[in-house]
PDB file of C-alpha atoms in Angstrom:
ATOM      1  CA  UNK H 853       0.000   0.000   0.000  1.00 70.00           C
ATOM      2  CA  UNK H 854       1.130   3.521  -0.652  1.00 76.00           C
ATOM      3  CA  UNK H 855       1.646   6.054   2.092  1.00 84.00           C
ATOM      4  CA  UNK H 856       2.923   9.560   2.662  1.00 90.00           C
ATOM      5  CA  UNK H 857       4.772  10.900   5.691  1.00 94.00           C
ATOM      6  CA  UNK H 858       5.246  14.585   6.312  1.00 95.00           C
ATOM      7  CA  UNK H 859       8.017  15.250   8.805  1.00 93.00           C
ATOM      8  CA  UNK H 860       7.026  17.961  11.247  1.00 92.00           C
ATOM      9  CA  UNK H 861       3.440  18.930  11.899  1.00 93.00           C
ATOM     10  CA  UNK H 862       4.492  22.541  12.522  1.00 96.00           C
ATOM     11  CA  UNK H 863       7.277  24.525  10.881  1.00 97.00           C
ATOM     12  CA  UNK H 864       8.103  28.085  11.844  1.00 97.00           C
ATOM     13  CA  UNK H 865      10.328  30.380   9.772  1.00 97.00           C
ATOM     14  CA  UNK H 866      11.095  34.080   9.718  1.00 97.00           C
ATOM     15  CA  UNK H 867       9.924  36.225   6.838  1.00 97.00           C
ATOM     16  CA  UNK H 868      12.552  36.076   4.109  1.00 97.00           C
ATOM     17  CA  UNK H 869      13.981  32.762   5.283  1.00 97.00           C
ATOM     18  CA  UNK H 870      14.094  29.499   3.365  1.00 97.00           C
ATOM     19  CA  UNK H 871      11.007  27.314   3.586  1.00 98.00           C
ATOM     20  CA  UNK H 872      11.565  23.547   3.614  1.00 98.00           C
ATOM     21  CA  UNK H 873       8.649  21.181   4.124  1.00 98.00           C
ATOM     22  CA  UNK H 874       9.505  17.508   4.086  1.00 97.00           C
ATOM     23  CA  UNK H 875       7.568  14.703   2.435  1.00 96.00           C
ATOM     24  CA  UNK H 876       8.533  11.057   2.089  1.00 95.00           C
ATOM     25  CA  UNK H 877       6.460   8.509   0.272  1.00 91.00           C
ATOM     26  CA  UNK H 878       6.196   4.769   0.149  1.00 87.00           C
ATOM     27  CA  UNK H 879       5.257   3.171  -3.135  1.00 76.00           C
ATOM     28  CA  UNK H 880       6.015  -0.047  -4.950  1.00 68.00           C
ATOM     29  CA  UNK H 881       5.281   1.592  -8.285  1.00 68.00           C
ATOM     30  CA  UNK H 882       6.354   4.906  -9.801  1.00 69.00           C
ATOM     31  CA  UNK H 883       4.316   7.502  -7.963  1.00 77.00           C
ATOM     32  CA  UNK H 884       2.590  10.693  -8.952  1.00 84.00           C
ATOM     33  CA  UNK H 885       3.133  13.278  -6.222  1.00 89.00           C
ATOM     34  CA  UNK H 886       1.334  16.471  -5.320  1.00 92.00           C
ATOM     35  CA  UNK H 887       1.622  19.371  -2.931  1.00 96.00           C
ATOM     36  CA  UNK H 888      -1.563  21.179  -1.938  1.00 96.00           C
ATOM     37  CA  UNK H 889      -1.963  24.285   0.222  1.00 96.00           C
ATOM     38  CA  UNK H 890      -4.897  25.096   2.469  1.00 94.00           C
ATOM     39  CA  UNK H 891      -5.412  28.631   3.703  1.00 93.00           C
ATOM     40  CA  UNK H 892      -7.552  29.119   6.833  1.00 88.00           C
ATOM     41  CA  UNK H 893     -11.196  28.181   6.327  1.00 83.00           C
ATOM     42  CA  UNK H 894     -10.676  27.356   2.669  1.00 87.00           C
ATOM     43  CA  UNK H 895     -10.434  24.284   0.484  1.00 88.00           C
ATOM     44  CA  UNK H 896      -7.207  22.857  -0.901  1.00 92.00           C
ATOM     45  CA  UNK H 897      -5.385  24.411  -3.823  1.00 92.00           C
ATOM     46  CA  UNK H 898      -2.769  22.681  -5.966  1.00 92.00           C
ATOM     47  CA  UNK H 899       0.761  24.068  -5.587  1.00 95.00           C
ATOM     48  CA  UNK H 900       2.539  21.652  -7.913  1.00 94.00           C
ATOM     49  CA  UNK H 901       2.602  18.071  -9.117  1.00 89.00           C
ATOM     50  CA  UNK H 902       5.148  15.516 -10.292  1.00 88.00           C
ATOM     51  CA  UNK H 903       4.050  13.154 -13.050  1.00 78.00           C
ATOM     52  CA  UNK H 904       7.357  11.551 -14.126  1.00 74.00           C
ATOM     53  CA  UNK H 905       8.565  14.360 -16.344  1.00 73.00           C
ATOM     54  CA  UNK H 906      11.237  16.688 -14.880  1.00 83.00           C
ATOM     55  CA  UNK H 907      12.338  15.787 -11.356  1.00 88.00           C
ATOM     56  CA  UNK H 908      12.428  19.444 -10.310  1.00 93.00           C
ATOM     57  CA  UNK H 909       8.915  20.789 -10.402  1.00 93.00           C
ATOM     58  CA  UNK H 910       8.044  24.462 -10.195  1.00 95.00           C
ATOM     59  CA  UNK H 911       4.712  25.528  -8.820  1.00 94.00           C
ATOM     60  CA  UNK H 912       2.759  28.626  -7.985  1.00 94.00           C
ATOM     61  CA  UNK H 913       3.804  31.364  -5.563  1.00 93.00           C
ATOM     62  CA  UNK H 914       7.519  30.612  -5.949  1.00 96.00           C
ATOM     63  CA  UNK H 915       7.372  27.081  -4.548  1.00 97.00           C
ATOM     64  CA  UNK H 916       9.212  24.139  -6.050  1.00 97.00           C
ATOM     65  CA  UNK H 917       9.794  20.502  -5.177  1.00 97.00           C
ATOM     66  CA  UNK H 918      12.342  17.913  -6.218  1.00 94.00           C
ATOM     67  CA  UNK H 919      11.515  14.260  -6.740  1.00 92.00           C
ATOM     68  CA  UNK H 920      14.326  12.052  -5.422  1.00 92.00           C
ATOM     69  CA  UNK H 921      13.649   8.417  -6.097  1.00 88.00           C
ATOM     70  CA  UNK H 922      16.693   7.174  -4.156  1.00 90.00           C
ATOM     71  CA  UNK H 923      15.451   8.980  -1.054  1.00 92.00           C
ATOM     72  CA  UNK H 924      11.734   8.449  -1.755  1.00 91.00           C
ATOM     73  CA  UNK H 925      11.277  12.133  -1.051  1.00 94.00           C
ATOM     74  CA  UNK H 926       9.418  15.072  -2.540  1.00 95.00           C
ATOM     75  CA  UNK H 927      10.340  18.025  -0.327  1.00 97.00           C
ATOM     76  CA  UNK H 928       8.761  21.425  -0.905  1.00 98.00           C
ATOM     77  CA  UNK H 929      10.937  24.545  -0.846  1.00 98.00           C
ATOM     78  CA  UNK H 930      10.707  28.277  -1.302  1.00 98.00           C
ATOM     79  CA  UNK H 931      13.784  30.517  -1.145  1.00 97.00           C
ATOM     80  CA  UNK H 932      12.171  33.392   0.735  1.00 97.00           C
ATOM     81  CA  UNK H 933       9.076  33.112   2.913  1.00 97.00           C
ATOM     82  CA  UNK H 934       6.307  35.691   2.810  1.00 96.00           C
ATOM     83  CA  UNK H 935       3.743  36.312   5.502  1.00 96.00           C
ATOM     84  CA  UNK H 936       1.087  35.225   2.994  1.00 95.00           C
ATOM     85  CA  UNK H 937       2.643  31.731   2.866  1.00 96.00           C
ATOM     86  CA  UNK H 938       1.294  30.915   6.325  1.00 96.00           C
ATOM     87  CA  UNK H 939      -1.036  27.973   5.730  1.00 96.00           C
ATOM     88  CA  UNK H 940      -1.288  24.218   6.004  1.00 96.00           C
ATOM     89  CA  UNK H 941       0.518  22.179   3.360  1.00 97.00           C
ATOM     90  CA  UNK H 942      -0.332  18.654   2.292  1.00 95.00           C
ATOM     91  CA  UNK H 943       1.737  16.190   0.340  1.00 95.00           C
ATOM     92  CA  UNK H 944      -0.222  13.515  -1.541  1.00 92.00           C
ATOM     93  CA  UNK H 945       0.545  10.481  -3.671  1.00 87.00           C
ATOM     94  CA  UNK H 946      -1.409   8.812  -6.449  1.00 78.00           C
ATOM     95  CA  UNK H 947       0.320   5.782  -7.834  1.00 54.00           C
ATOM     96  CA  UNK H 948      -0.154   3.807 -11.000  1.00 48.00           C
ATOM     97  CA  UNK H 949      -1.487   0.884  -9.010  1.00 48.00           C
ATOM     98  CA  UNK H 950      -4.606   2.996  -8.607  1.00 47.00           C
ATOM     99  CA  UNK H 951      -4.875   3.956 -12.238  1.00 46.00           C
ATOM    100  CA  UNK H 952      -7.510   1.781 -13.793  1.00 50.00           C
ATOM    101  CA  UNK H 953     -10.741   2.510 -15.537  1.00 45.00           C
ATOM    102  CA  UNK H 954     -12.526   2.464 -12.215  1.00 44.00           C
ATOM    103  CA  UNK H 955     -10.336   4.227  -9.706  1.00 46.00           C
ATOM    104  CA  UNK H 956      -7.972   6.702 -11.260  1.00 54.00           C
ATOM    105  CA  UNK H 957      -7.223   9.801  -9.270  1.00 60.00           C
ATOM    106  CA  UNK H 958      -7.379   8.440  -5.727  1.00 74.00           C
ATOM    107  CA  UNK H 959      -5.095  10.516  -3.532  1.00 83.00           C
ATOM    108  CA  UNK H 960      -3.389   9.444  -0.322  1.00 85.00           C
ATOM    109  CA  UNK H 961      -2.587  12.485   1.820  1.00 90.00           C
ATOM    110  CA  UNK H 962       0.052  13.082   4.427  1.00 92.00           C
ATOM    111  CA  UNK H 963      -0.884  14.420   7.831  1.00 93.00           C
ATOM    112  CA  UNK H 964      -0.199  18.010   6.879  1.00 94.00           C
ATOM    113  CA  UNK H 965       2.361  20.621   7.965  1.00 96.00           C
ATOM    114  CA  UNK H 966       1.346  23.988   9.323  1.00 96.00           C
ATOM    115  CA  UNK H 967       3.711  26.726   8.206  1.00 97.00           C
ATOM    116  CA  UNK H 968       4.034  29.742  10.473  1.00 97.00           C
ATOM    117  CA  UNK H 969       5.865  32.806   9.151  1.00 97.00           C
ATOM    118  CA  UNK H 970       7.163  35.230  11.749  1.00 96.00           C
ATOM    119  CA  UNK H 971       7.744  38.911  10.928  1.00 94.00           C
TER     120      UNK H 971
ATOM    121  CA  UNK V 123     -17.274  29.090 -13.577  1.00 74.00           C
ATOM    122  CA  UNK V 124     -18.255  28.580  -9.951  1.00 81.00           C
ATOM    123  CA  UNK V 125     -15.904  25.566  -9.725  1.00 92.00           C
ATOM    124  CA  UNK V 126     -16.794  23.141  -6.944  1.00 95.00           C
ATOM    125  CA  UNK V 127     -19.527  24.285  -4.582  1.00 96.00           C
ATOM    126  CA  UNK V 128     -20.595  22.706  -1.315  1.00 97.00           C
ATOM    127  CA  UNK V 129     -23.620  23.278   0.895  1.00 97.00           C
ATOM    128  CA  UNK V 130     -24.127  23.800   3.729  1.00 96.00           C
ATOM    129  CA  UNK V 131     -20.996  25.498   5.033  1.00 95.00           C
ATOM    130  CA  UNK V 132     -21.719  24.470   8.599  1.00 96.00           C
ATOM    131  CA  UNK V 133     -24.140  22.012  10.164  1.00 96.00           C
ATOM    132  CA  UNK V 134     -24.921  20.784  13.660  1.00 97.00           C
ATOM    133  CA  UNK V 135     -26.595  17.401  14.003  1.00 96.00           C
ATOM    134  CA  UNK V 136     -27.750  15.268  16.885  1.00 97.00           C
ATOM    135  CA  UNK V 137     -26.629  11.677  17.132  1.00 97.00           C
ATOM    136  CA  UNK V 138     -28.841   9.470  14.966  1.00 97.00           C
ATOM    137  CA  UNK V 139     -29.998  12.195  12.612  1.00 97.00           C
ATOM    138  CA  UNK V 140     -29.436  11.882   8.887  1.00 96.00           C
ATOM    139  CA  UNK V 141     -28.446  14.537   6.403  1.00 96.00           C
ATOM    140  CA  UNK V 142     -27.077  15.079   2.927  1.00 97.00           C
ATOM    141  CA  UNK V 143     -24.025  17.150   2.095  1.00 98.00           C
ATOM    142  CA  UNK V 144     -24.358  18.653  -1.342  1.00 98.00           C
ATOM    143  CA  UNK V 145     -21.555  18.965  -3.893  1.00 98.00           C
ATOM    144  CA  UNK V 146     -21.778  20.350  -7.393  1.00 97.00           C
ATOM    145  CA  UNK V 147     -19.243  21.210 -10.094  1.00 96.00           C
ATOM    146  CA  UNK V 148     -19.677  23.077 -13.348  1.00 95.00           C
ATOM    147  CA  UNK V 149     -16.444  22.006 -15.059  1.00 92.00           C
ATOM    148  CA  UNK V 150     -17.837  18.830 -16.673  1.00 91.00           C
ATOM    149  CA  UNK V 151     -15.410  16.708 -14.664  1.00 90.00           C
ATOM    150  CA  UNK V 152     -15.926  12.971 -14.739  1.00 87.00           C
ATOM    151  CA  UNK V 153     -14.137  12.251 -11.458  1.00 87.00           C
ATOM    152  CA  UNK V 154     -15.590  13.394  -8.137  1.00 91.00           C
ATOM    153  CA  UNK V 155     -14.689  12.443  -4.607  1.00 92.00           C
ATOM    154  CA  UNK V 156     -15.426  13.101  -0.952  1.00 95.00           C
ATOM    155  CA  UNK V 157     -12.770  13.468   1.735  1.00 95.00           C
ATOM    156  CA  UNK V 158     -12.931  14.116   5.437  1.00 96.00           C
ATOM    157  CA  UNK V 159     -10.301  16.159   7.206  1.00 94.00           C
ATOM    158  CA  UNK V 160      -9.454  15.525  10.836  1.00 93.00           C
ATOM    159  CA  UNK V 161      -6.645  17.147  12.864  1.00 86.00           C
ATOM    160  CA  UNK V 162      -3.330  15.361  12.453  1.00 84.00           C
ATOM    161  CA  UNK V 163      -4.730  12.892   9.938  1.00 85.00           C
ATOM    162  CA  UNK V 164      -4.703  14.807   6.692  1.00 88.00           C
ATOM    163  CA  UNK V 165      -7.541  14.077   4.290  1.00 91.00           C
ATOM    164  CA  UNK V 166      -9.025  10.620   3.944  1.00 92.00           C
ATOM    165  CA  UNK V 167     -11.050   9.444   0.971  1.00 90.00           C
ATOM    166  CA  UNK V 168     -14.639   8.436   1.767  1.00 94.00           C
ATOM    167  CA  UNK V 169     -16.189   7.671  -1.621  1.00 93.00           C
ATOM    168  CA  UNK V 170     -15.448   8.533  -5.207  1.00 89.00           C
ATOM    169  CA  UNK V 171     -17.049   8.371  -8.649  1.00 89.00           C
ATOM    170  CA  UNK V 172     -15.570   8.164 -12.151  1.00 83.00           C
ATOM    171  CA  UNK V 173     -18.824   9.107 -13.862  1.00 86.00           C
ATOM    172  CA  UNK V 174     -22.583   9.203 -13.597  1.00 91.00           C
ATOM    173  CA  UNK V 175     -23.891   5.940 -12.203  1.00 92.00           C
ATOM    174  CA  UNK V 176     -20.450   4.724 -11.051  1.00 89.00           C
ATOM    175  CA  UNK V 177     -19.302   5.015  -7.443  1.00 91.00           C
ATOM    176  CA  UNK V 178     -16.870   3.154  -5.239  1.00 88.00           C
ATOM    177  CA  UNK V 179     -15.606   3.142  -1.686  1.00 89.00           C
ATOM    178  CA  UNK V 180     -12.527   4.903  -0.473  1.00 87.00           C
ATOM    179  CA  UNK V 181     -10.525   4.524   2.707  1.00 86.00           C
ATOM    180  CA  UNK V 182     -13.257   5.340   5.271  1.00 93.00           C
ATOM    181  CA  UNK V 183     -16.699   4.622   3.736  1.00 94.00           C
ATOM    182  CA  UNK V 184     -18.582   3.298   6.767  1.00 95.00           C
ATOM    183  CA  UNK V 185     -21.594   5.384   7.731  1.00 95.00           C
ATOM    184  CA  UNK V 186     -21.745   7.219   4.401  1.00 97.00           C
ATOM    185  CA  UNK V 187     -23.641   6.682   1.153  1.00 97.00           C
ATOM    186  CA  UNK V 188     -23.206   8.312  -2.226  1.00 97.00           C
ATOM    187  CA  UNK V 189     -24.892   8.293  -5.595  1.00 95.00           C
ATOM    188  CA  UNK V 190     -24.092  10.007  -8.889  1.00 96.00           C
ATOM    189  CA  UNK V 191     -27.121  10.523 -11.095  1.00 96.00           C
ATOM    190  CA  UNK V 192     -25.623  13.442 -13.048  1.00 96.00           C
ATOM    191  CA  UNK V 193     -22.122  14.548 -14.001  1.00 94.00           C
ATOM    192  CA  UNK V 194     -22.532  17.748 -11.979  1.00 96.00           C
ATOM    193  CA  UNK V 195     -23.733  16.492  -8.598  1.00 97.00           C
ATOM    194  CA  UNK V 196     -22.265  14.114  -6.044  1.00 98.00           C
ATOM    195  CA  UNK V 197     -24.146  14.209  -2.719  1.00 98.00           C
ATOM    196  CA  UNK V 198     -22.854  12.528   0.417  1.00 98.00           C
ATOM    197  CA  UNK V 199     -25.414  11.047   2.805  1.00 98.00           C
ATOM    198  CA  UNK V 200     -24.914  10.413   6.473  1.00 96.00           C
ATOM    199  CA  UNK V 201     -27.356   7.667   7.362  1.00 92.00           C
ATOM    200  CA  UNK V 202     -27.287   7.938  11.159  1.00 96.00           C
ATOM    201  CA  UNK V 203     -24.875  10.576  12.405  1.00 96.00           C
ATOM    202  CA  UNK V 204     -22.373   9.700  15.118  1.00 97.00           C
ATOM    203  CA  UNK V 205     -19.996  11.976  17.066  1.00 97.00           C
ATOM    204  CA  UNK V 206     -17.083  10.266  15.262  1.00 96.00           C
ATOM    205  CA  UNK V 207     -18.341  11.863  12.056  1.00 97.00           C
ATOM    206  CA  UNK V 208     -17.617  15.338  13.385  1.00 97.00           C
ATOM    207  CA  UNK V 209     -15.193  16.609  10.776  1.00 97.00           C
ATOM    208  CA  UNK V 210     -14.656  18.927   7.852  1.00 96.00           C
ATOM    209  CA  UNK V 211     -15.828  17.413   4.584  1.00 97.00           C
ATOM    210  CA  UNK V 212     -14.363  18.320   1.217  1.00 96.00           C
ATOM    211  CA  UNK V 213     -15.643  17.485  -2.204  1.00 96.00           C
ATOM    212  CA  UNK V 214     -13.230  17.428  -5.140  1.00 93.00           C
ATOM    213  CA  UNK V 215     -13.434  16.919  -8.883  1.00 92.00           C
ATOM    214  CA  UNK V 216     -11.090  16.390 -11.799  1.00 87.00           C
ATOM    215  CA  UNK V 217     -10.911  15.244 -15.372  1.00 80.00           C
ATOM    216  CA  UNK V 218     -10.548  11.543 -15.971  1.00 65.00           C
ATOM    217  CA  UNK V 219      -7.616  10.886 -18.241  1.00 63.00           C
ATOM    218  CA  UNK V 220      -7.311   7.133 -17.745  1.00 59.00           C
ATOM    219  CA  UNK V 221      -3.564   7.167 -17.343  1.00 56.00           C
ATOM    220  CA  UNK V 222      -2.343  10.181 -15.453  1.00 60.00           C
ATOM    221  CA  UNK V 223      -4.042  11.627 -12.393  1.00 61.00           C
ATOM    222  CA  UNK V 224      -5.173  15.131 -13.100  1.00 73.00           C
ATOM    223  CA  UNK V 225      -5.346  18.046 -10.706  1.00 81.00           C
ATOM    224  CA  UNK V 226      -8.215  17.764  -8.260  1.00 86.00           C
ATOM    225  CA  UNK V 227     -10.214  20.913  -7.562  1.00 91.00           C
ATOM    226  CA  UNK V 228     -11.583  21.207  -4.053  1.00 93.00           C
ATOM    227  CA  UNK V 229     -14.696  22.848  -2.724  1.00 94.00           C
ATOM    228  CA  UNK V 230     -14.632  25.175   0.313  1.00 93.00           C
ATOM    229  CA  UNK V 231     -15.697  22.451   2.718  1.00 95.00           C
ATOM    230  CA  UNK V 232     -18.589  21.675   5.059  1.00 96.00           C
ATOM    231  CA  UNK V 233     -17.971  21.737   8.805  1.00 96.00           C
ATOM    232  CA  UNK V 234     -20.093  19.137  10.557  1.00 97.00           C
ATOM    233  CA  UNK V 235     -20.586  18.881  14.298  1.00 97.00           C
ATOM    234  CA  UNK V 236     -22.419  15.852  15.674  1.00 97.00           C
ATOM    235  CA  UNK V 237     -23.562  16.164  19.267  1.00 97.00           C
TER     236      UNK V 237
END
């Protein structure tokens, strides 16, 4: 079975500092990986996704993530944090074992990481 | 485009009551799904559908029913509410490409409190 582990339920950085949110996955097949962001009292919004093309994926709002198969990781980074980045971030996996005519698109989410940005 | 809409935004139920959470999308997406979000547990898939008339169970289906009579609507029914169903419920939709998972678009959520 596939799974996702996000290391650190809370991460706090200063404005302007590097943001690093960690995600490790477990999958017996090549995975598709996603990062979603949830602002307070809102639904989830896609930041970026990896679908076996380039291993370094650029997303919205200056975020990027690098797929490292040897480390089974898909960490999310941003060079300089803004106050507006404060939110909860979710890593999710959807592997090819799920991709059939009846069940494509099923996502397995990590537990989430709350990012706090201090002025 | 309204995207994915959910009603109600907030609901309080008593144990044993039933209710239906509504979800609609206007993007002509084939794939729709329901998740529940609980603190420290991320989002967990309840039920999903790959088209009208086709539904299947996700990770935590017990206590919930779904049906999909149209492409646009995917209601979630709580048959007999229990306090363990207190949660935030999200509906999502995406295109069905048959080979690569597409971006899922999420609704704003329904907060449910079961007393």
